[in-house]
PDB file of C-alpha atoms in Angstrom:
ATOM      1  CA  UNK A   1     122.599  71.423  76.490  1.00 87.00           C
ATOM      2  CA  UNK A   2     121.602  68.519  79.014  1.00 93.00           C
ATOM      3  CA  UNK A   3     117.482  68.010  79.300  1.00 94.00           C
ATOM      4  CA  UNK A   4     116.140  67.498  82.398  1.00 95.00           C
ATOM      5  CA  UNK A   5     112.681  66.418  83.322  1.00 96.00           C
ATOM      6  CA  UNK A   6     111.196  66.745  86.835  1.00 96.00           C
ATOM      7  CA  UNK A   7     107.824  65.144  87.827  1.00 95.00           C
ATOM      8  CA  UNK A   8     106.510  66.812  91.019  1.00 95.00           C
ATOM      9  CA  UNK A   9     104.381  65.273  93.541  1.00 93.00           C
ATOM     10  CA  UNK A  10     103.211  66.331  97.032  1.00 93.00           C
ATOM     11  CA  UNK A  11     106.091  64.656  98.835  1.00 94.00           C
ATOM     12  CA  UNK A  12     108.966  63.700  96.009  1.00 95.00           C
ATOM     13  CA  UNK A  13     110.658  64.923  93.106  1.00 95.00           C
ATOM     14  CA  UNK A  14     111.131  62.450  90.394  1.00 95.00           C
ATOM     15  CA  UNK A  15     114.150  63.609  88.130  1.00 96.00           C
ATOM     16  CA  UNK A  16     115.220  62.335  84.860  1.00 95.00           C
ATOM     17  CA  UNK A  17     118.554  63.597  83.280  1.00 95.00           C
ATOM     18  CA  UNK A  18     119.508  63.159  79.575  1.00 93.00           C
ATOM     19  CA  UNK A  19     122.128  60.559  79.608  1.00 89.00           C
ATOM     20  CA  UNK A  20     122.168  59.449  83.161  1.00 89.00           C
ATOM     21  CA  UNK A  21     120.793  56.062  84.164  1.00 88.00           C
ATOM     22  CA  UNK A  22     117.581  55.684  85.789  1.00 89.00           C
ATOM     23  CA  UNK A  23     115.260  58.514  87.620  1.00 94.00           C
ATOM     24  CA  UNK A  24     116.410  59.958  90.531  1.00 94.00           C
ATOM     25  CA  UNK A  25     114.046  60.619  93.442  1.00 95.00           C
ATOM     26  CA  UNK A  26     114.257  63.521  95.822  1.00 96.00           C
ATOM     27  CA  UNK A  27     111.899  64.585  98.914  1.00 96.00           C
ATOM     28  CA  UNK A  28     109.950  67.723  98.225  1.00 95.00           C
ATOM     29  CA  UNK A  29     111.394  69.334 100.906  1.00 95.00           C
ATOM     30  CA  UNK A  30     113.804  72.228 101.716  1.00 94.00           C
ATOM     31  CA  UNK A  31     116.421  69.675 102.281  1.00 95.00           C
ATOM     32  CA  UNK A  32     115.445  67.523  99.407  1.00 96.00           C
ATOM     33  CA  UNK A  33     115.236  70.505  97.033  1.00 96.00           C
ATOM     34  CA  UNK A  34     118.657  71.719  98.024  1.00 95.00           C
ATOM     35  CA  UNK A  35     120.314  68.370  97.303  1.00 95.00           C
ATOM     36  CA  UNK A  36     118.606  68.340  93.796  1.00 95.00           C
ATOM     37  CA  UNK A  37     119.751  71.939  93.056  1.00 95.00           C
ATOM     38  CA  UNK A  38     123.268  70.642  94.035  1.00 94.00           C
ATOM     39  CA  UNK A  39     123.074  67.780  91.583  1.00 94.00           C
ATOM     40  CA  UNK A  40     121.660  69.920  88.718  1.00 94.00           C
ATOM     41  CA  UNK A  41     124.389  72.374  89.301  1.00 93.00           C
ATOM     42  CA  UNK A  42     126.849  69.567  87.945  1.00 91.00           C
ATOM     43  CA  UNK A  43     125.036  69.069  84.983  1.00 89.00           C
ATOM     44  CA  UNK A  44     126.238  70.963  81.713  1.00 87.00           C
ATOM     45  CA  UNK A  45     123.728  73.701  80.812  1.00 91.00           C
ATOM     46  CA  UNK A  46     120.691  72.115  82.287  1.00 93.00           C
ATOM     47  CA  UNK A  47     117.432  72.608  80.716  1.00 94.00           C
ATOM     48  CA  UNK A  48     114.864  71.912  83.350  1.00 95.00           C
ATOM     49  CA  UNK A  49     111.158  71.342  82.584  1.00 96.00           C
ATOM     50  CA  UNK A  50     108.709  71.051  85.476  1.00 95.00           C
ATOM     51  CA  UNK A  51     105.043  70.214  85.147  1.00 92.00           C
ATOM     52  CA  UNK A  52     102.545  72.441  86.870  1.00 89.00           C
ATOM     53  CA  UNK A  53     100.958  70.447  89.824  1.00 89.00           C
ATOM     54  CA  UNK A  54      98.579  72.636  91.895  1.00 83.00           C
ATOM     55  CA  UNK A  55     101.430  74.763  93.578  1.00 84.00           C
ATOM     56  CA  UNK A  56     103.565  71.666  94.713  1.00 90.00           C
ATOM     57  CA  UNK A  57     106.065  72.937  92.205  1.00 92.00           C
ATOM     58  CA  UNK A  58     106.305  76.300  93.297  1.00 90.00           C
ATOM     59  CA  UNK A  59     109.397  75.673  95.663  1.00 91.00           C
ATOM     60  CA  UNK A  60     111.495  73.875  93.297  1.00 95.00           C
ATOM     61  CA  UNK A  61     110.842  76.563  90.492  1.00 93.00           C
ATOM     62  CA  UNK A  62     111.831  79.093  92.857  1.00 90.00           C
ATOM     63  CA  UNK A  63     114.994  77.183  93.994  1.00 93.00           C
ATOM     64  CA  UNK A  64     115.893  76.721  90.340  1.00 94.00           C
ATOM     65  CA  UNK A  65     115.786  80.296  89.501  1.00 92.00           C
ATOM     66  CA  UNK A  66     117.680  81.314  92.638  1.00 90.00           C
ATOM     67  CA  UNK A  67     120.387  79.182  91.528  1.00 92.00           C
ATOM     68  CA  UNK A  68     120.617  80.501  88.170  1.00 92.00           C
ATOM     69  CA  UNK A  69     119.411  77.520  86.429  1.00 94.00           C
ATOM     70  CA  UNK A  70     117.138  77.252  83.108  1.00 95.00           C
ATOM     71  CA  UNK A  71     113.934  76.145  84.117  1.00 95.00           C
ATOM     72  CA  UNK A  72     110.566  76.038  82.494  1.00 94.00           C
ATOM     73  CA  UNK A  73     107.108  75.241  83.528  1.00 93.00           C
ATOM     74  CA  UNK A  74     104.301  73.631  81.257  1.00 91.00           C
ATOM     75  CA  UNK A  75     100.799  73.056  82.161  1.00 86.00           C
ATOM     76  CA  UNK A  76      99.559  69.000  82.604  1.00 88.00           C
ATOM     77  CA  UNK A  77      97.584  69.322  79.412  1.00 87.00           C
ATOM     78  CA  UNK A  78     100.449  70.074  77.422  1.00 88.00           C
ATOM     79  CA  UNK A  79     102.526  67.150  79.263  1.00 91.00           C
ATOM     80  CA  UNK A  80      99.818  64.742  78.711  1.00 92.00           C
ATOM     81  CA  UNK A  81      99.406  65.684  74.955  1.00 92.00           C
ATOM     82  CA  UNK A  82     102.959  65.116  74.202  1.00 93.00           C
ATOM     83  CA  UNK A  83     102.799  61.770  76.164  1.00 93.00           C
ATOM     84  CA  UNK A  84     100.214  60.619  73.769  1.00 93.00           C
ATOM     85  CA  UNK A  85     102.079  61.794  70.761  1.00 93.00           C
ATOM     86  CA  UNK A  86     104.752  59.561  71.540  1.00 93.00           C
ATOM     87  CA  UNK A  87     102.556  56.688  72.083  1.00 94.00           C
ATOM     88  CA  UNK A  88     103.113  56.158  75.744  1.00 89.00           C
ATOM     89  CA  UNK A  89      99.631  55.613  77.319  1.00 86.00           C
ATOM     90  CA  UNK A  90     101.162  54.212  80.784  1.00 88.00           C
ATOM     91  CA  UNK A  91     101.465  56.983  83.561  1.00 89.00           C
ATOM     92  CA  UNK A  92     103.896  56.485  86.334  1.00 93.00           C
ATOM     93  CA  UNK A  93     105.888  58.976  88.197  1.00 92.00           C
ATOM     94  CA  UNK A  94     109.171  57.614  86.383  1.00 94.00           C
ATOM     95  CA  UNK A  95     107.486  57.698  82.750  1.00 94.00           C
ATOM     96  CA  UNK A  96     106.431  61.153  83.460  1.00 94.00           C
ATOM     97  CA  UNK A  97     109.844  62.438  84.484  1.00 95.00           C
ATOM     98  CA  UNK A  98     111.470  60.802  81.317  1.00 95.00           C
ATOM     99  CA  UNK A  99     108.751  62.208  78.950  1.00 95.00           C
ATOM    100  CA  UNK A 100     109.263  65.574  80.303  1.00 95.00           C
ATOM    101  CA  UNK A 101     113.257  65.057  79.819  1.00 95.00           C
ATOM    102  CA  UNK A 102     112.480  64.039  76.335  1.00 95.00           C
ATOM    103  CA  UNK A 103     110.207  67.034  75.786  1.00 95.00           C
ATOM    104  CA  UNK A 104     112.895  69.352  77.052  1.00 94.00           C
ATOM    105  CA  UNK A 105     115.486  67.691  74.554  1.00 94.00           C
ATOM    106  CA  UNK A 106     113.110  68.269  71.760  1.00 94.00           C
ATOM    107  CA  UNK A 107     111.376  71.721  72.812  1.00 91.00           C
ATOM    108  CA  UNK A 108     113.552  73.534  75.140  1.00 83.00           C
ATOM    109  CA  UNK A 109     114.196  76.168  72.309  1.00 86.00           C
ATOM    110  CA  UNK A 110     110.438  76.880  72.143  1.00 89.00           C
ATOM    111  CA  UNK A 111     109.618  76.985  75.794  1.00 90.00           C
ATOM    112  CA  UNK A 112     109.339  80.064  77.722  1.00 88.00           C
ATOM    113  CA  UNK A 113     111.572  80.379  80.644  1.00 90.00           C
ATOM    114  CA  UNK A 114     110.189  80.647  83.921  1.00 89.00           C
ATOM    115  CA  UNK A 115     110.552  83.968  85.316  1.00 82.00           C
ATOM    116  CA  UNK A 116     111.226  84.070  89.394  1.00 80.00           C
ATOM    117  CA  UNK A 117     108.860  85.814  91.726  1.00 82.00           C
ATOM    118  CA  UNK A 118     110.175  88.588  93.819  1.00 87.00           C
ATOM    119  CA  UNK A 119     109.565  87.742  97.551  1.00 89.00           C
ATOM    120  CA  UNK A 120     106.729  89.930  97.995  1.00 92.00           C
ATOM    121  CA  UNK A 121     105.071  88.258  94.712  1.00 91.00           C
ATOM    122  CA  UNK A 122     105.516  84.994  96.391  1.00 89.00           C
ATOM    123  CA  UNK A 123     103.858  86.213  99.522  1.00 94.00           C
ATOM    124  CA  UNK A 124     100.960  87.712  97.467  1.00 95.00           C
ATOM    125  CA  UNK A 125     100.693  84.363  95.511  1.00 91.00           C
ATOM    126  CA  UNK A 126     100.002  82.720  98.795  1.00 92.00           C
ATOM    127  CA  UNK A 127      97.691  84.927 100.161  1.00 96.00           C
ATOM    128  CA  UNK A 128      95.772  84.554  97.093  1.00 95.00           C
ATOM    129  CA  UNK A 129      95.629  80.898  97.027  1.00 92.00           C
ATOM    130  CA  UNK A 130      94.477  81.030 100.785  1.00 96.00           C
ATOM    131  CA  UNK A 131      92.002  83.498 100.113  1.00 96.00           C
ATOM    132  CA  UNK A 132      90.418  81.160  97.458  1.00 94.00           C
ATOM    133  CA  UNK A 133      90.360  78.235  99.838  1.00 95.00           C
ATOM    134  CA  UNK A 134      88.499  80.316 102.578  1.00 97.00           C
ATOM    135  CA  UNK A 135      86.215  81.841  99.979  1.00 96.00           C
ATOM    136  CA  UNK A 136      85.218  78.309  98.791  1.00 96.00           C
ATOM    137  CA  UNK A 137      84.904  76.752 102.412  1.00 96.00           C
ATOM    138  CA  UNK A 138      82.854  79.904 103.442  1.00 96.00           C
ATOM    139  CA  UNK A 139      80.432  79.405 100.269  1.00 95.00           C
ATOM    140  CA  UNK A 140      80.010  75.701 101.289  1.00 95.00           C
ATOM    141  CA  UNK A 141      79.308  76.326 105.174  1.00 94.00           C
ATOM    142  CA  UNK A 142      76.799  78.982 104.425  1.00 92.00           C
ATOM    143  CA  UNK A 143      74.829  76.757 101.921  1.00 92.00           C
ATOM    144  CA  UNK A 144      74.971  74.086 104.577  1.00 91.00           C
ATOM    145  CA  UNK A 145      74.056  76.093 107.357  1.00 88.00           C
ATOM    146  CA  UNK A 146      70.808  77.188 105.397  1.00 86.00           C
ATOM    147  CA  UNK A 147      69.486  73.565 105.560  1.00 89.00           C
ATOM    148  CA  UNK A 148      70.973  72.272 108.862  1.00 88.00           C
ATOM    149  CA  UNK A 149      68.950  71.774 112.013  1.00 90.00           C
ATOM    150  CA  UNK A 150      69.150  74.777 114.618  1.00 87.00           C
ATOM    151  CA  UNK A 151      71.502  73.351 116.924  1.00 88.00           C
ATOM    152  CA  UNK A 152      73.962  72.385 114.223  1.00 90.00           C
ATOM    153  CA  UNK A 153      73.150  75.777 112.399  1.00 87.00           C
ATOM    154  CA  UNK A 154      74.788  77.638 115.628  1.00 88.00           C
ATOM    155  CA  UNK A 155      77.845  75.645 115.515  1.00 91.00           C
ATOM    156  CA  UNK A 156      78.195  76.514 111.820  1.00 92.00           C
ATOM    157  CA  UNK A 157      77.392  79.977 112.215  1.00 92.00           C
ATOM    158  CA  UNK A 158      80.752  80.346 114.401  1.00 93.00           C
ATOM    159  CA  UNK A 159      82.549  78.670 111.770  1.00 94.00           C
ATOM    160  CA  UNK A 160      81.094  81.012 109.034  1.00 95.00           C
ATOM    161  CA  UNK A 161      82.197  84.098 111.574  1.00 96.00           C
ATOM    162  CA  UNK A 162      85.542  82.826 111.861  1.00 96.00           C
ATOM    163  CA  UNK A 163      85.920  82.371 108.165  1.00 97.00           C
ATOM    164  CA  UNK A 164      84.732  85.966 107.571  1.00 97.00           C
ATOM    165  CA  UNK A 165      87.127  87.227 110.255  1.00 97.00           C
ATOM    166  CA  UNK A 166      90.017  85.326 108.311  1.00 97.00           C
ATOM    167  CA  UNK A 167      88.884  86.549 105.090  1.00 97.00           C
ATOM    168  CA  UNK A 168      89.069  90.130 106.114  1.00 97.00           C
ATOM    169  CA  UNK A 169      92.564  89.749 107.572  1.00 98.00           C
ATOM    170  CA  UNK A 170      93.667  88.255 104.334  1.00 97.00           C
ATOM    171  CA  UNK A 171      92.244  91.173 102.340  1.00 96.00           C
ATOM    172  CA  UNK A 172      94.350  93.469 104.897  1.00 97.00           C
ATOM    173  CA  UNK A 173      97.291  91.806 104.083  1.00 96.00           C
ATOM    174  CA  UNK A 174      96.867  91.819 100.417  1.00 96.00           C
ATOM    175  CA  UNK A 175      95.995  95.668 100.592  1.00 95.00           C
ATOM    176  CA  UNK A 176      99.350  96.167 102.323  1.00 95.00           C
ATOM    177  CA  UNK A 177     101.320  94.554  99.449  1.00 95.00           C
ATOM    178  CA  UNK A 178      99.199  96.264  96.744  1.00 94.00           C
ATOM    179  CA  UNK A 179      99.739  99.753  98.340  1.00 93.00           C
ATOM    180  CA  UNK A 180     103.211  99.295  98.282  1.00 93.00           C
ATOM    181  CA  UNK A 181     103.718  97.675  94.770  1.00 92.00           C
ATOM    182  CA  UNK A 182     100.618  98.578  92.549  1.00 89.00           C
ATOM    183  CA  UNK A 183     101.716 100.402  89.431  1.00 88.00           C
ATOM    184  CA  UNK A 184      99.155 103.058  87.598  1.00 88.00           C
ATOM    185  CA  UNK A 185      98.889 100.438  84.759  1.00 89.00           C
ATOM    186  CA  UNK A 186      96.664  98.450  87.093  1.00 89.00           C
ATOM    187  CA  UNK A 187      94.704 101.223  88.124  1.00 86.00           C
ATOM    188  CA  UNK A 188      93.770 102.468  84.666  1.00 76.00           C
ATOM    189  CA  UNK A 189      90.317 101.117  84.446  1.00 79.00           C
ATOM    190  CA  UNK A 190      87.244 101.436  86.711  1.00 82.00           C
ATOM    191  CA  UNK A 191      86.788  97.495  86.532  1.00 83.00           C
ATOM    192  CA  UNK A 192      90.192  96.642  88.241  1.00 90.00           C
ATOM    193  CA  UNK A 193      89.474  95.717  91.784  1.00 90.00           C
ATOM    194  CA  UNK A 194      91.990  94.451  94.244  1.00 93.00           C
ATOM    195  CA  UNK A 195      91.638  90.970  93.328  1.00 94.00           C
ATOM    196  CA  UNK A 196      92.238  91.150  89.646  1.00 94.00           C
ATOM    197  CA  UNK A 197      95.200  93.678  90.745  1.00 94.00           C
ATOM    198  CA  UNK A 198      96.722  91.089  92.994  1.00 95.00           C
ATOM    199  CA  UNK A 199      96.075  88.406  90.744  1.00 95.00           C
ATOM    200  CA  UNK A 200      97.868  90.114  87.685  1.00 94.00           C
ATOM    201  CA  UNK A 201     100.729  90.916  89.943  1.00 93.00           C
ATOM    202  CA  UNK A 202     101.172  87.454  91.607  1.00 92.00           C
ATOM    203  CA  UNK A 203     100.074  85.050  88.594  1.00 91.00           C
ATOM    204  CA  UNK A 204     101.050  87.264  85.386  1.00 91.00           C
ATOM    205  CA  UNK A 205     104.728  88.624  86.026  1.00 88.00           C
ATOM    206  CA  UNK A 206     104.966  88.467  82.182  1.00 89.00           C
ATOM    207  CA  UNK A 207     102.588  91.474  81.878  1.00 91.00           C
ATOM    208  CA  UNK A 208     104.154  94.266  79.813  1.00 91.00           C
ATOM    209  CA  UNK A 209     106.959  91.985  78.454  1.00 90.00           C
ATOM    210  CA  UNK A 210     104.918  90.231  75.860  1.00 91.00           C
ATOM    211  CA  UNK A 211     102.870  91.466  72.878  1.00 94.00           C
ATOM    212  CA  UNK A 212      99.329  91.728  72.925  1.00 94.00           C
ATOM    213  CA  UNK A 213      98.992  88.329  70.983  1.00 93.00           C
ATOM    214  CA  UNK A 214     101.564  86.543  73.268  1.00 92.00           C
ATOM    215  CA  UNK A 215      99.823  88.065  76.593  1.00 94.00           C
ATOM    216  CA  UNK A 216      96.046  86.852  74.951  1.00 94.00           C
ATOM    217  CA  UNK A 217      97.277  83.236  74.343  1.00 92.00           C
ATOM    218  CA  UNK A 218      98.964  83.020  77.811  1.00 90.00           C
ATOM    219  CA  UNK A 219      95.917  84.348  79.719  1.00 93.00           C
ATOM    220  CA  UNK A 220      93.481  82.254  77.432  1.00 92.00           C
ATOM    221  CA  UNK A 221      91.519  84.800  75.632  1.00 92.00           C
ATOM    222  CA  UNK A 222      92.966  84.386  72.047  1.00 88.00           C
ATOM    223  CA  UNK A 223      90.549  82.710  69.620  1.00 84.00           C
ATOM    224  CA  UNK A 224      92.239  79.633  68.358  1.00 78.00           C
ATOM    225  CA  UNK A 225      91.781  78.546  64.623  1.00 78.00           C
ATOM    226  CA  UNK A 226      90.194  75.079  63.871  1.00 74.00           C
ATOM    227  CA  UNK A 227      90.700  74.812  59.999  1.00 73.00           C
ATOM    228  CA  UNK A 228      91.453  71.839  57.871  1.00 71.00           C
ATOM    229  CA  UNK A 229      91.843  71.764  54.197  1.00 78.00           C
ATOM    230  CA  UNK A 230      88.494  73.621  52.925  1.00 69.00           C
ATOM    231  CA  UNK A 231      86.824  73.478  56.569  1.00 71.00           C
ATOM    232  CA  UNK A 232      86.895  76.501  58.345  1.00 76.00           C
ATOM    233  CA  UNK A 233      85.868  75.735  62.058  1.00 75.00           C
ATOM    234  CA  UNK A 234      84.575  77.879  64.578  1.00 77.00           C
ATOM    235  CA  UNK A 235      87.386  80.094  66.367  1.00 79.00           C
ATOM    236  CA  UNK A 236      87.418  79.277  70.223  1.00 81.00           C
ATOM    237  CA  UNK A 237      89.237  80.572  73.261  1.00 81.00           C
ATOM    238  CA  UNK A 238      91.322  77.702  75.110  1.00 81.00           C
ATOM    239  CA  UNK A 239      94.032  76.925  77.366  1.00 80.00           C
ATOM    240  CA  UNK A 240      95.834  79.773  79.522  1.00 84.00           C
ATOM    241  CA  UNK A 241      96.127  80.462  82.883  1.00 88.00           C
ATOM    242  CA  UNK A 242      92.596  79.995  84.556  1.00 90.00           C
ATOM    243  CA  UNK A 243      92.867  82.106  87.782  1.00 92.00           C
ATOM    244  CA  UNK A 244      93.960  85.053  85.657  1.00 94.00           C
ATOM    245  CA  UNK A 245      91.228  84.527  83.477  1.00 95.00           C
ATOM    246  CA  UNK A 246      88.582  84.336  86.012  1.00 95.00           C
ATOM    247  CA  UNK A 247      89.898  87.368  87.656  1.00 95.00           C
ATOM    248  CA  UNK A 248      90.013  89.221  84.296  1.00 95.00           C
ATOM    249  CA  UNK A 249      86.229  88.118  83.493  1.00 96.00           C
ATOM    250  CA  UNK A 250      85.060  89.569  86.720  1.00 95.00           C
ATOM    251  CA  UNK A 251      87.020  92.867  85.933  1.00 95.00           C
ATOM    252  CA  UNK A 252      85.733  93.068  82.671  1.00 95.00           C
ATOM    253  CA  UNK A 253      81.956  92.540  83.927  1.00 95.00           C
ATOM    254  CA  UNK A 254      82.242  95.608  85.976  1.00 94.00           C
ATOM    255  CA  UNK A 255      84.488  97.580  83.184  1.00 94.00           C
ATOM    256  CA  UNK A 256      81.748  97.382  80.694  1.00 94.00           C
ATOM    257  CA  UNK A 257      79.355  98.999  83.159  1.00 93.00           C
ATOM    258  CA  UNK A 258      81.528 101.737  84.477  1.00 92.00           C
ATOM    259  CA  UNK A 259      84.366 102.265  82.200  1.00 92.00           C
ATOM    260  CA  UNK A 260      83.225 104.669  79.116  1.00 92.00           C
ATOM    261  CA  UNK A 261      85.886 103.316  76.671  1.00 91.00           C
ATOM    262  CA  UNK A 262      84.985  99.484  77.828  1.00 94.00           C
ATOM    263  CA  UNK A 263      81.478 100.179  77.606  1.00 94.00           C
ATOM    264  CA  UNK A 264      81.442 101.794  74.487  1.00 95.00           C
ATOM    265  CA  UNK A 265      83.271  98.672  72.998  1.00 95.00           C
ATOM    266  CA  UNK A 266      81.056  96.339  74.394  1.00 96.00           C
ATOM    267  CA  UNK A 267      78.070  98.127  72.971  1.00 96.00           C
ATOM    268  CA  UNK A 268      79.459  98.483  69.593  1.00 96.00           C
ATOM    269  CA  UNK A 269      80.096  94.795  69.363  1.00 95.00           C
ATOM    270  CA  UNK A 270      76.415  93.990  70.444  1.00 96.00           C
ATOM    271  CA  UNK A 271      75.094  96.416  67.616  1.00 95.00           C
ATOM    272  CA  UNK A 272      77.068  94.455  65.317  1.00 95.00           C
ATOM    273  CA  UNK A 273      75.303  91.177  66.123  1.00 94.00           C
ATOM    274  CA  UNK A 274      77.891  89.488  68.650  1.00 93.00           C
ATOM    275  CA  UNK A 275      76.046  87.531  71.364  1.00 94.00           C
ATOM    276  CA  UNK A 276      76.651  88.655  74.923  1.00 94.00           C
ATOM    277  CA  UNK A 277      79.246  86.097  75.602  1.00 93.00           C
ATOM    278  CA  UNK A 278      81.440  86.566  72.483  1.00 93.00           C
ATOM    279  CA  UNK A 279      81.427  90.376  73.101  1.00 95.00           C
ATOM    280  CA  UNK A 280      82.460  89.971  76.890  1.00 95.00           C
ATOM    281  CA  UNK A 281      85.495  87.874  75.864  1.00 95.00           C
ATOM    282  CA  UNK A 282      86.471  90.404  73.256  1.00 95.00           C
ATOM    283  CA  UNK A 283      86.360  92.986  75.834  1.00 96.00           C
ATOM    284  CA  UNK A 284      88.435  90.750  77.992  1.00 95.00           C
ATOM    285  CA  UNK A 285      90.990  90.665  75.561  1.00 96.00           C
ATOM    286  CA  UNK A 286      90.901  94.413  74.875  1.00 95.00           C
ATOM    287  CA  UNK A 287      91.274  95.229  78.597  1.00 95.00           C
ATOM    288  CA  UNK A 288      93.983  92.924  78.805  1.00 95.00           C
ATOM    289  CA  UNK A 289      95.697  94.563  75.765  1.00 95.00           C
ATOM    290  CA  UNK A 290      95.260  98.228  77.444  1.00 94.00           C
ATOM    291  CA  UNK A 291      96.911  96.801  80.741  1.00 94.00           C
ATOM    292  CA  UNK A 292      99.757  95.214  78.826  1.00 94.00           C
ATOM    293  CA  UNK A 293     100.576  98.188  76.735  1.00 94.00           C
ATOM    294  CA  UNK A 294     100.631 100.784  79.928  1.00 93.00           C
ATOM    295  CA  UNK A 295     102.613  98.108  81.802  1.00 93.00           C
ATOM    296  CA  UNK A 296     105.005  97.930  78.919  1.00 94.00           C
ATOM    297  CA  UNK A 297     105.322 101.757  78.762  1.00 93.00           C
ATOM    298  CA  UNK A 298     106.202 101.857  82.637  1.00 90.00           C
ATOM    299  CA  UNK A 299     108.944  99.163  82.155  1.00 88.00           C
ATOM    300  CA  UNK A 300     110.280 101.150  79.290  1.00 89.00           C
ATOM    301  CA  UNK A 301     110.370 104.283  81.248  1.00 86.00           C
ATOM    302  CA  UNK A 302     111.935 102.724  84.362  1.00 80.00           C
ATOM    303  CA  UNK A 303     114.436 101.334  82.087  1.00 77.00           C
ATOM    304  CA  UNK A 304     115.347 104.773  80.515  1.00 76.00           C
ATOM    305  CA  UNK A 305     115.519 106.300  83.987  1.00 72.00           C
ATOM    306  CA  UNK A 306     117.764 103.647  85.015  1.00 68.00           C
ATOM    307  CA  UNK A 307     120.124 104.075  81.952  1.00 63.00           C
TER     308      UNK A 307
END
């Protein structure tokens, strides 16, 4: 096994290969990634670790998967915590690449291999990202228009109208993809709207392949212990995939009102003295567990039919 660490930037990829001198730099473009893949294919049993960088890592991750290379993606908090644990307080692209390489060498066996997204999932992921940008800009424009002078307000109203038109177009594109690829598991609760469905399909491809404990940790709705000696700390959720957790939260808000099973579970928790937010997080975990189990059954049924 040969450890490889890739520090991803908007314009460049810094690559550290265990046993190779220095850190190589490749452009974060189609041509640059092509050269990188050619270099990595020459490495014996490469174990590549990439740090998540706001989407700039997507192209190199997909290219590694398409080339059949083993690659894992870790979140920035994990990378930074590892750097501090080694005593490295400085931060440069070269240092980050070397640290990711070291992390790969020490912990590759404990990292989850990145699963390549299907082309339609990549499209859906792009639409979701753009939708989030449009929604954020639209909210800002509406707030500013309310305080702007009349002449400026007219111009801002045009911008708001254009953004609403774009948002509607994005929703239509997403609906077409959902109509084609959505499974019954993601229609199994009244709280599951198109945003939750799209987010689950695009950003949680592991759905149905993990245990309920693993999927809860991956999304960030599993309570984590904080115990030491005789001290028993308060368990809190932490980490996980924030976009999926936000979509799950909104779906759960609807589910505890309209879905009989989730509504009854929420009311039971409240009657047992749980505060509203704790009860809601527990319902988030339950809803995720239900969807994960139903998706697992779908995958098993599909595998049986294929066999």
